[in-house]
Amino acid sequence: MKQNEDKLIISSRGRIDLLNKNEIFYIHSEHRQVHIHMPCETYSFYRTLDEVEENISDSHFMRIHKSFLINTSFVCRIDGGTLYITTGEHLPVSRRYLTSVHRRFRAL
């Protein structure tokens, strides 16, 4: 997995995808498989979410749970431990990250 300023480059099973970072809604992991949710497709590959977080290094992305990394540009509401994004989906915010999530969005 590589990146440049605007793209996240992932390779899996002989395929290379260049993903526009600003189009990524959120990224979640499940059993060492990472799923990148975008408008037209969900991309899946084997890595840890920690590895993805290290490689994406973009100020619009934030960890909200041990299994979720979100693009803050798509957040429309935070209600307790639940974060809502513009797609209508809701994602969990763990207690560990709750304070930093609230701090981040109050600063906007």
Coordinates of C-alpha atoms in Angstrom, one line a residue:
M1 CA 0.0 0.0 0.0
K2 CA 1.4 3.4 -1.0
Q3 CA 0.1 6.9 -1.1
N4 CA 0.7 10.2 -2.7
E5 CA -0.9 13.5 -1.7
D6 CA -4.4 12.8 -3.2
K7 CA -4.4 9.1 -3.8
L8 CA -4.2 5.9 -1.7
I9 CA -2.7 3.1 -3.8
I10 CA -3.6 -0.4 -2.8
S11 CA -2.5 -3.6 -4.4
S12 CA -4.1 -7.0 -3.8
R13 CA -4.1 -10.2 -5.8
G14 CA -2.4 -8.7 -8.8
R15 CA -4.7 -5.7 -9.0
I16 CA -3.6 -2.1 -8.3
D17 CA -6.3 0.5 -7.4
L18 CA -5.7 4.2 -7.1
L19 CA -8.3 5.6 -4.7
N20 CA -9.0 9.3 -4.3
K21 CA -8.7 10.0 -0.6
N22 CA -11.3 12.7 -0.7
E23 CA -13.9 10.1 -1.9
I24 CA -13.3 7.6 0.9
F25 CA -16.3 7.6 3.4
Y26 CA -14.7 5.4 6.0
I27 CA -12.4 2.4 6.4
H28 CA -13.1 -0.5 8.7
S29 CA -11.3 -3.7 9.5
E30 CA -12.5 -7.2 10.3
H31 CA -10.3 -10.2 10.9
R32 CA -7.2 -8.5 9.3
Q33 CA -9.2 -7.6 6.3
V34 CA -9.6 -3.9 5.6
H35 CA -12.6 -2.5 3.7
I36 CA -12.5 0.9 2.2
H37 CA -16.0 2.3 1.6
M38 CA -16.4 4.7 -1.4
P39 CA -19.3 5.9 -3.4
C40 CA -19.2 3.2 -6.2
E41 CA -17.4 0.3 -4.5
T42 CA -16.0 -1.1 -1.4
Y43 CA -12.4 -2.2 -1.7
S44 CA -11.1 -5.1 0.5
F45 CA -7.6 -6.3 1.1
Y46 CA -5.6 -7.9 3.8
R47 CA -3.8 -5.5 6.1
T48 CA -4.3 -4.1 9.6
L49 CA -6.1 -0.9 10.2
D50 CA -3.0 0.4 11.9
E51 CA -1.0 -0.1 8.7
V52 CA -3.6 1.8 6.7
E53 CA -3.7 4.6 9.2
E54 CA 0.1 5.0 9.0
N55 CA 0.0 5.2 5.3
I56 CA -3.0 7.4 4.8
S57 CA -1.6 10.3 7.0
D58 CA -4.2 12.8 5.9
S59 CA -5.7 15.4 8.2
H60 CA -9.2 14.5 7.2
F61 CA -9.0 11.0 8.6
M62 CA -9.5 10.1 12.2
R63 CA -9.6 6.9 14.2
I64 CA -13.0 6.6 16.1
H65 CA -12.8 2.9 17.1
K66 CA -10.3 0.1 17.0
S67 CA -12.0 -1.1 13.8
F68 CA -13.0 2.3 12.2
L69 CA -11.2 5.2 10.5
I70 CA -13.4 7.9 9.1
N71 CA -13.1 10.8 6.7
T72 CA -14.2 13.7 8.8
S73 CA -15.5 15.5 5.6
F74 CA -18.5 13.2 5.6
V75 CA -19.5 13.4 9.2
C76 CA -22.9 15.1 9.7
R77 CA -23.7 14.3 13.3
I78 CA -22.3 12.8 16.5
D79 CA -24.8 11.6 19.1
G80 CA -23.2 10.0 22.1
G81 CA -21.2 7.1 21.0
T82 CA -22.6 7.1 17.5
L83 CA -21.2 9.0 14.5
Y84 CA -23.5 9.6 11.5
I85 CA -22.1 10.2 8.0
T86 CA -23.7 11.7 4.9
T87 CA -24.5 8.3 3.4
G88 CA -27.0 7.7 6.2
E89 CA -24.8 5.1 7.9
H90 CA -23.9 5.3 11.5
L91 CA -20.6 4.1 13.0
P92 CA -19.6 3.4 16.6
V93 CA -17.3 5.7 18.5
S94 CA -15.5 3.8 21.3
R95 CA -15.1 5.3 24.7
R96 CA -11.3 5.4 24.1
Y97 CA -11.8 7.8 21.2
L98 CA -14.9 9.7 22.3
T99 CA -13.1 12.6 23.9
S100 CA -10.8 13.2 20.9
V101 CA -13.8 12.9 18.5
H102 CA -15.8 15.5 20.4
R103 CA -12.7 17.8 20.7
R104 CA -12.0 17.5 17.0
F105 CA -15.5 18.5 15.9
R106 CA -16.0 21.2 18.4
A107 CA -12.9 22.9 17.0
L108 CA -14.4 23.1 13.5

